[in-house]
Short mmCIF file of C-alpha atoms in Angstrom, two decimals:
data_model
loop_
_atom_site.label_atom_id
_atom_site.label_comp_id
_atom_site.label_asym_id
_atom_site.label_seq_id
_atom_site.Cartn_x
_atom_site.Cartn_y
_atom_site.Cartn_z
CA MET P 1 22.50 -10.04 -83.35
CA PRO P 2 19.43 -9.91 -85.60
CA GLU P 3 17.75 -6.65 -86.51
CA PRO P 4 14.78 -5.78 -84.22
CA SER P 5 12.35 -6.06 -87.12
CA ALA P 6 13.46 -9.64 -87.67
CA LEU P 7 12.71 -10.74 -84.11
CA LYS P 8 9.64 -12.88 -83.67
CA SER P 9 6.95 -12.02 -81.11
CA ASN P 10 3.93 -13.81 -79.66
CA TRP P 11 2.55 -10.64 -78.01
CA ILE P 12 -0.91 -9.46 -79.02
CA LEU P 13 -3.17 -6.49 -78.37
CA VAL P 14 -6.87 -7.01 -77.69
CA GLY P 15 -9.26 -4.09 -78.20
CA LEU P 16 -11.85 -2.30 -80.31
CA VAL P 17 -10.44 -0.93 -83.53
CA HIS P 18 -13.25 -0.94 -86.06
CA GLY P 19 -15.92 1.14 -84.29
CA THR P 20 -18.06 -1.85 -83.31
CA ASP P 21 -18.45 -4.04 -80.25
CA ARG P 22 -16.31 -6.74 -81.89
CA LEU P 23 -12.97 -7.27 -80.17
CA SER P 24 -9.94 -7.44 -82.44
CA THR P 25 -6.69 -9.28 -81.71
CA ILE P 26 -3.58 -7.80 -83.27
CA ALA P 27 -0.20 -9.57 -83.32
CA LEU P 28 2.68 -7.26 -82.38
CA SER P 29 4.87 -8.42 -85.22
CA PRO P 30 7.25 -7.47 -86.63
CA LEU P 31 8.92 -5.40 -83.92
CA PRO P 32 9.37 -2.51 -83.57
CA PHE P 33 5.62 -2.08 -84.01
CA ARG P 34 4.37 1.48 -84.56
CA ILE P 35 0.88 2.87 -83.82
CA GLY P 36 -0.68 6.19 -84.83
CA ARG P 37 -3.19 8.05 -86.93
CA ARG P 38 -1.09 8.03 -90.12
CA ALA P 39 -1.91 5.48 -92.80
CA GLY P 40 0.73 2.87 -93.42
CA LEU P 41 1.65 2.17 -89.78
CA HIS P 42 1.26 -1.26 -88.20
CA ILE P 43 -2.01 -0.02 -86.61
CA THR P 44 -3.82 3.07 -87.85
CA LEU P 45 -6.25 4.54 -85.30
CA PRO P 46 -8.42 7.19 -87.00
CA ALA P 47 -9.16 9.59 -84.14
CA GLY P 48 -8.12 13.15 -83.34
CA SER P 49 -6.93 12.09 -79.88
CA VAL P 50 -4.26 9.91 -81.53
CA SER P 51 -1.12 11.57 -82.94
CA ARG P 52 0.10 10.79 -86.47
CA GLU P 53 2.90 8.67 -85.04
CA HIS P 54 1.82 8.04 -81.47
CA ALA P 55 3.83 5.17 -79.91
CA GLU P 56 5.74 2.01 -80.65
CA PHE P 57 6.42 -1.38 -79.09
CA TYR P 58 9.95 -2.77 -79.22
CA LEU P 59 12.02 -5.54 -77.63
CA ASP P 60 14.79 -4.90 -75.13
CA GLY P 61 16.36 -8.32 -74.61
CA ASP P 62 13.43 -10.59 -73.77
CA SER P 63 11.32 -7.72 -72.42
CA LEU P 64 8.62 -5.94 -74.39
CA HIS P 65 8.72 -2.14 -74.06
CA LEU P 66 6.33 0.62 -75.10
CA ARG P 67 7.54 4.15 -75.80
CA ASP P 68 5.61 7.30 -76.56
CA LEU P 69 6.71 9.14 -79.70
CA GLY P 70 6.00 12.65 -78.46
CA SER P 71 2.24 12.31 -78.84
CA THR P 72 -0.02 15.22 -77.94
CA ASN P 73 -2.34 13.31 -75.61
CA GLY P 74 0.14 10.79 -74.25
CA THR P 75 0.46 7.03 -74.00
CA PHE P 76 -0.88 5.40 -70.83
CA VAL P 77 -0.13 2.07 -69.17
CA ASN P 78 -2.57 1.14 -66.39
CA ARG P 79 -3.80 4.76 -66.43
CA LYS P 80 -0.33 6.25 -65.87
CA ARG P 81 1.27 8.35 -68.57
CA ILE P 82 4.57 6.88 -69.71
CA CYS P 83 7.56 7.87 -71.80
CA ASP P 84 9.24 4.48 -72.15
CA GLU P 85 8.28 1.51 -70.01
CA ALA P 86 8.36 -2.29 -69.92
CA VAL P 87 4.89 -3.82 -70.32
CA ALA P 88 3.47 -7.19 -69.31
CA VAL P 89 0.50 -9.46 -69.95
CA GLY P 90 -2.72 -7.95 -68.60
CA ASP P 91 -1.60 -4.31 -68.81
CA ILE P 92 -4.24 -1.79 -69.88
CA ILE P 93 -2.88 0.50 -72.59
CA HIS P 94 -4.41 3.70 -73.95
CA PHE P 95 -3.52 5.57 -77.11
CA GLY P 96 -5.81 8.59 -77.02
CA GLU P 97 -9.36 7.31 -76.75
CA TYR P 98 -8.42 3.76 -77.78
CA GLU P 99 -7.99 1.11 -75.10
CA PHE P 100 -6.23 -2.23 -75.43
CA ARG P 101 -5.19 -5.13 -73.21
CA LEU P 102 -1.80 -6.74 -73.72
CA ALA P 103 -1.88 -10.53 -74.02
CA CYS P 104 0.30 -13.39 -75.26
CA GLU P 105 -0.70 -16.00 -77.81
CA ASP P 106 0.91 -18.77 -75.77
CA SER P 107 -1.36 -18.05 -72.78
CA PRO P 108 -4.54 -20.15 -72.55
CA ASN P 109 -7.52 -18.15 -73.83
CA PRO P 110 -5.41 -14.93 -73.85
CA TRP P 111 -8.16 -12.57 -74.98
CA GLY P 112 -10.97 -14.14 -72.97
CA THR P 113 -10.98 -14.74 -69.24
CA MET P 114 -7.43 -13.48 -68.59
CA VAL P 115 -7.94 -10.13 -70.23
CA MET P 116 -11.57 -9.36 -69.61
CA GLU P 117 -12.82 -11.09 -66.47
CA GLU P 118 -11.87 -8.53 -63.81
CA LEU P 119 -11.67 -5.38 -65.94
CA PRO P 120 -14.35 -3.13 -67.47
CA ARG P 121 -15.20 -3.95 -71.06
CA PRO P 122 -13.11 -1.75 -73.36
CA GLN P 123 -16.08 -0.19 -75.14
CA GLN P 124 -17.35 1.22 -71.83
CA LEU P 125 -14.14 3.15 -71.26
CA LEU P 126 -13.89 4.11 -74.90
CA LYS P 127 -17.39 5.53 -74.74
CA GLY P 128 -16.47 7.49 -71.65
CA THR P 129 -13.39 9.01 -73.26
CA ARG P 130 -15.25 10.06 -76.38
CA GLU P 131 -18.00 11.68 -74.35
CA LEU P 132 -15.54 13.38 -72.02
CA GLY P 133 -13.89 14.91 -75.08
CA GLU P 134 -17.26 16.33 -76.12
CA LEU P 135 -17.91 17.56 -72.56
CA LEU P 136 -14.64 19.49 -72.69
CA ARG P 137 -15.36 20.83 -76.16
CA ILE P 138 -18.74 22.33 -75.26
CA GLY P 139 -18.02 23.04 -71.57
CA ALA P 140 -20.82 20.80 -70.27
CA VAL P 141 -20.17 21.21 -66.54
CA THR P 142 -21.71 23.07 -63.65
CA THR P 143 -20.72 23.96 -60.09
CA VAL P 144 -22.17 23.51 -56.62
CA PHE P 145 -20.96 25.42 -53.59
CA GLN P 146 -20.28 24.23 -50.04
CA PRO P 147 -19.95 26.74 -47.20
CA ILE P 148 -16.78 27.22 -45.18
CA VAL P 149 -17.32 28.68 -41.73
CA ALA P 150 -15.32 30.38 -39.01
CA LEU P 151 -15.02 28.73 -35.62
CA PRO P 152 -16.29 28.95 -32.96
CA GLY P 153 -19.18 31.11 -34.19
CA GLY P 154 -20.04 29.26 -37.41
CA GLU P 155 -20.49 32.32 -39.63
CA VAL P 156 -19.99 31.62 -43.34
CA ILE P 157 -16.74 33.14 -44.63
CA GLY P 158 -16.62 31.54 -48.08
CA TYR P 159 -17.62 28.68 -50.37
CA GLU P 160 -15.72 25.89 -52.07
CA ALA P 161 -16.66 25.42 -55.72
CA LEU P 162 -17.19 21.74 -56.55
CA GLY P 163 -17.46 20.81 -60.23
CA ARG P 164 -20.05 18.44 -61.65
CA GLY P 165 -20.33 16.93 -65.12
CA ARG P 166 -23.38 17.61 -67.26
CA TYR P 167 -23.02 15.34 -70.26
CA PRO P 168 -25.25 12.31 -70.97
CA GLY P 169 -23.76 8.89 -70.50
CA ILE P 170 -20.85 9.76 -68.21
CA PRO P 171 -20.80 10.41 -64.46
CA GLU P 172 -21.38 13.76 -62.80
CA SER P 173 -18.79 13.06 -60.11
CA PRO P 174 -15.49 14.91 -60.67
CA GLY P 175 -13.54 11.93 -59.33
CA ASP P 176 -15.04 9.66 -61.99
CA LEU P 177 -14.51 12.27 -64.70
CA PHE P 178 -10.86 12.73 -63.74
CA GLU P 179 -10.41 8.95 -63.86
CA ILE P 180 -11.69 8.91 -67.44
CA GLY P 181 -9.60 11.99 -68.18
CA ALA P 182 -6.45 10.21 -67.04
CA SER P 183 -6.74 7.85 -70.02
CA LEU P 184 -6.59 10.87 -72.34
CA GLY P 185 -4.20 13.03 -70.34
CA VAL P 186 -6.78 15.83 -70.07
CA GLU P 187 -7.03 16.18 -66.27
CA SER P 188 -5.62 19.71 -66.42
CA ASP P 189 -8.10 20.75 -69.10
CA LEU P 190 -10.98 19.45 -67.01
CA SER P 191 -9.68 21.20 -63.90
CA ARG P 192 -9.39 24.54 -65.73
CA LEU P 193 -12.90 24.11 -67.12
CA PHE P 194 -14.33 23.56 -63.62
CA ARG P 195 -12.65 26.76 -62.39
CA ARG P 196 -13.86 28.84 -65.32
CA LYS P 197 -17.42 27.59 -64.90
CA ALA P 198 -17.38 28.41 -61.19
CA LEU P 199 -16.30 31.98 -61.93
CA GLU P 200 -18.95 32.39 -64.62
CA ILE P 201 -21.64 31.32 -62.16
CA VAL P 202 -20.30 33.47 -59.32
CA SER P 203 -19.92 36.55 -61.49
CA LEU P 204 -23.58 36.34 -62.54
CA ARG P 205 -24.50 36.27 -58.87
CA GLY P 206 -22.36 39.33 -58.14
CA GLY P 207 -19.70 37.61 -56.05
CA LEU P 208 -19.25 35.59 -52.86
CA PRO P 209 -17.40 36.39 -49.61
CA MET P 210 -14.50 34.07 -50.60
CA LEU P 211 -14.35 31.51 -53.38
CA PHE P 212 -12.20 28.40 -52.97
CA LEU P 213 -11.14 26.88 -56.31
CA ASN P 214 -9.46 23.50 -56.76
CA THR P 215 -6.50 22.46 -58.85
CA HIS P 216 -5.55 18.98 -60.03
CA PRO P 217 -2.14 17.57 -58.98
CA SER P 218 -1.21 17.14 -62.65
CA GLU P 219 -1.30 20.92 -63.10
CA ILE P 220 1.31 21.81 -60.52
CA ALA P 221 4.34 21.18 -62.74
CA GLU P 222 2.77 22.90 -65.75
CA PRO P 223 3.65 26.52 -66.64
CA ARG P 224 0.08 26.84 -67.92
CA LEU P 225 -1.22 26.79 -64.33
CA LEU P 226 0.04 30.26 -63.40
CA GLU P 227 -1.17 31.65 -66.71
CA SER P 228 -4.64 30.22 -66.15
CA LEU P 229 -4.81 31.64 -62.61
CA GLY P 230 -3.87 35.06 -63.90
CA GLU P 231 -6.69 34.80 -66.43
CA LEU P 232 -9.14 34.03 -63.62
CA ARG P 233 -8.13 37.15 -61.74
CA ARG P 234 -8.64 39.28 -64.84
CA LEU P 235 -12.11 37.80 -65.29
CA VAL P 236 -13.22 38.69 -61.75
CA PRO P 237 -10.85 41.36 -60.43
CA GLU P 238 -12.82 42.02 -57.24
CA GLN P 239 -13.76 38.48 -56.20
CA PRO P 240 -11.72 37.13 -53.22
CA ILE P 241 -10.28 33.77 -54.31
CA THR P 242 -8.25 31.06 -52.59
CA ILE P 243 -6.61 28.39 -54.73
CA GLU P 244 -6.48 24.88 -53.26
CA ILE P 245 -3.53 22.58 -53.94
CA HIS P 246 -3.86 18.93 -52.98
CA GLU P 247 -1.37 17.64 -50.43
CA ALA P 248 -0.11 15.06 -52.94
CA ALA P 249 1.18 17.91 -55.13
CA VAL P 250 3.01 19.69 -52.31
CA VAL P 251 6.25 17.81 -52.91
CA LYS P 252 8.70 20.42 -54.18
CA ALA P 253 8.94 23.41 -51.91
CA MET P 254 10.65 25.56 -54.56
CA ARG P 255 7.85 25.04 -57.10
CA ILE P 256 5.16 25.67 -54.48
CA ALA P 257 7.01 28.81 -53.36
CA ASP P 258 6.93 30.07 -56.96
CA ILE P 259 3.21 29.31 -57.16
CA ARG P 260 2.54 31.08 -53.86
CA ALA P 261 4.49 34.16 -55.02
CA ALA P 262 2.50 34.26 -58.26
CA LEU P 263 -0.75 33.91 -56.35
CA ARG P 264 0.26 36.82 -54.12
CA ASP P 265 0.97 38.92 -57.22
CA HIS P 266 -2.57 38.23 -58.43
CA GLY P 267 -4.14 38.82 -55.02
CA LEU P 268 -5.06 35.13 -54.61
CA GLY P 269 -4.85 33.07 -51.43
CA LEU P 270 -3.37 29.58 -51.07
CA ALA P 271 -4.77 26.53 -49.27
CA TYR P 272 -3.31 23.03 -48.94
CA ASP P 273 -6.13 20.52 -49.32
CA ASP P 274 -6.55 17.08 -47.68
CA PHE P 275 -3.59 17.57 -45.35
CA GLY P 276 -2.66 14.19 -43.86
CA ALA P 277 -4.43 12.14 -46.55
CA GLY P 278 -1.05 10.75 -47.60
CA GLN P 279 1.91 12.13 -45.69
CA ALA P 280 1.67 15.10 -43.35
CA ARG P 281 4.16 17.26 -45.26
CA LEU P 282 5.45 19.23 -42.29
CA LEU P 283 8.69 20.28 -43.99
CA GLU P 284 6.89 21.86 -46.94
CA LEU P 285 4.35 23.35 -44.56
CA SER P 286 7.08 25.11 -42.60
CA GLU P 287 9.03 26.23 -45.68
CA VAL P 288 6.05 27.46 -47.71
CA PRO P 289 3.11 27.98 -45.33
CA PRO P 290 -0.28 28.52 -47.00
CA ASP P 291 -3.02 30.81 -45.81
CA ILE P 292 -5.29 27.88 -44.93
CA LEU P 293 -4.49 24.24 -44.13
CA LYS P 294 -7.42 21.91 -44.76
CA PHE P 295 -7.11 18.82 -42.57
CA ASP P 296 -8.36 15.67 -44.27
CA ALA P 297 -11.76 14.39 -43.15
CA ARG P 298 -10.16 11.22 -41.76
CA PHE P 299 -8.72 13.33 -38.94
CA VAL P 300 -12.16 14.67 -38.12
CA ARG P 301 -14.48 11.71 -38.60
CA ASN P 302 -15.65 10.49 -35.17
CA VAL P 303 -13.02 12.64 -33.49
CA ASP P 304 -15.39 13.01 -30.53
CA GLN P 305 -14.98 9.25 -29.94
CA ALA P 306 -11.24 9.12 -30.67
CA PRO P 307 -8.70 8.09 -28.02
CA GLU P 308 -6.88 10.86 -26.22
CA SER P 309 -3.63 10.02 -28.02
CA LYS P 310 -5.19 10.79 -31.41
CA ARG P 311 -6.63 14.06 -30.13
CA ARG P 312 -3.23 15.09 -28.74
CA LEU P 313 -1.59 14.35 -32.10
CA LEU P 314 -4.24 16.35 -33.95
CA LYS P 315 -3.94 19.26 -31.54
CA SER P 316 -0.16 19.32 -31.99
CA LEU P 317 -0.61 19.60 -35.77
CA VAL P 318 -3.20 22.34 -35.34
CA ASP P 319 -0.84 24.20 -33.00
CA ILE P 320 2.00 23.94 -35.54
CA ALA P 321 -0.23 25.45 -38.21
CA ARG P 322 -1.34 28.30 -35.99
CA ASP P 323 2.26 29.01 -34.91
CA LEU P 324 3.08 29.43 -38.61
CA GLY P 325 0.25 31.92 -39.03
CA VAL P 326 -1.86 29.39 -40.94
CA GLU P 327 -5.62 29.01 -40.43
CA PRO P 328 -6.37 25.30 -39.68
CA LEU P 329 -9.59 24.06 -41.30
CA ALA P 330 -11.39 20.84 -40.35
CA GLU P 331 -12.89 19.08 -43.38
CA GLY P 332 -15.77 16.62 -43.25
CA VAL P 333 -17.46 17.84 -40.05
CA GLU P 334 -20.81 16.03 -40.07
CA MET P 335 -21.90 16.03 -36.42
CA ALA P 336 -22.28 18.69 -33.73
CA ALA P 337 -20.09 16.59 -31.40
CA GLU P 338 -17.28 16.58 -33.98
CA ALA P 339 -17.58 20.34 -34.38
CA ALA P 340 -17.34 20.86 -30.60
CA VAL P 341 -14.12 18.82 -30.39
CA CYS P 342 -12.64 20.67 -33.37
CA ILE P 343 -13.23 23.95 -31.54
CA ASP P 344 -11.53 22.56 -28.43
CA LEU P 345 -8.54 21.45 -30.53
CA GLY P 346 -8.03 24.95 -31.90
CA PHE P 347 -9.47 24.76 -35.42
CA THR P 348 -10.45 28.21 -36.69
CA ARG P 349 -12.24 27.10 -39.87
CA ALA P 350 -14.51 24.17 -40.74
CA GLN P 351 -16.41 22.59 -43.62
CA GLY P 352 -18.81 19.67 -43.82
CA PHE P 353 -22.44 18.57 -43.89
CA HIS P 354 -22.96 19.84 -40.33
CA PHE P 355 -22.48 23.37 -41.63
CA GLY P 356 -23.97 22.92 -45.10
CA ARG P 357 -24.09 20.58 -48.07
CA PRO P 358 -22.94 21.50 -51.61
CA VAL P 359 -25.82 23.25 -53.37
CA PRO P 360 -26.37 25.29 -56.55
CA ILE P 361 -25.66 28.98 -56.15
CA ASP P 362 -29.37 29.84 -56.35
CA SER P 363 -29.85 27.96 -53.06
CA LEU P 364 -27.27 29.92 -51.08
#
């Protein structure tokens, strides 16, 4: 069997390497083919987001594979961080802030229509990643606050802090920012920054009745999460805080139980966010009940016009939550008719435009 370096390859990478708008095509030959910041590699990418020896392509039989070499910021294929994975023509690959498309020389026009037609131009995403890095470096974010009310009376019992970007050339929306952040593996850093900014703003105001702070699903498995939450409590020892965990992250009851215990130690509450957006995780709900269960807005939207079967299902879920001692919260309540049905179904908390839109703290 020949040595890997002797194997021939017709795979190519298409991307921006030289700091201009000119696309480069790079043959992945010989294999294995190593990429990083260090001079002398097959591709040298001179950026701090790229590790000295970042990743390498290699052949496994007839299949091309890409493996990360323990890089700091990760290697991503189609916006998912990988350790070692087979790759195929058309895949989007990120090494730090650099984006490439994988193509094949034998394909007709491999770096034209096939690679570019239905995907954003690489320089647009590269620009976004560079600017997001600067946003994180200088903390260029702010926070708006949306009221959470008690039912049936509607009195405000707290506010959810919703982060917004404040850096030229990239979106304000946290969803868009997290999408850019996924290409750099910095979702957790962005999430922590949003929480810190919210606390800075609230502390200048002198506090709120209850502050709801979000986490990103990528943080749940990280030891750094509990450390960062402890830091928040030390910053504002008297502020009531509830930490929201997205339903998608509530997958390992043991880990969530550890998080809940740590939150209790710091005097922080726990909410599961967007319940029912994916799976209604009833097992985890029963094993590790939160303080508040936020039902996804899709349960609530037009619930006043929903068939009786849907209302019965929703009421049964609300009843389960209340039997566990959990406060059920209806998200996305936009109309008075929706609010009235939510009260009838047993919801004790609500949030949505009907009760108040997200606004700067000076407008509360």
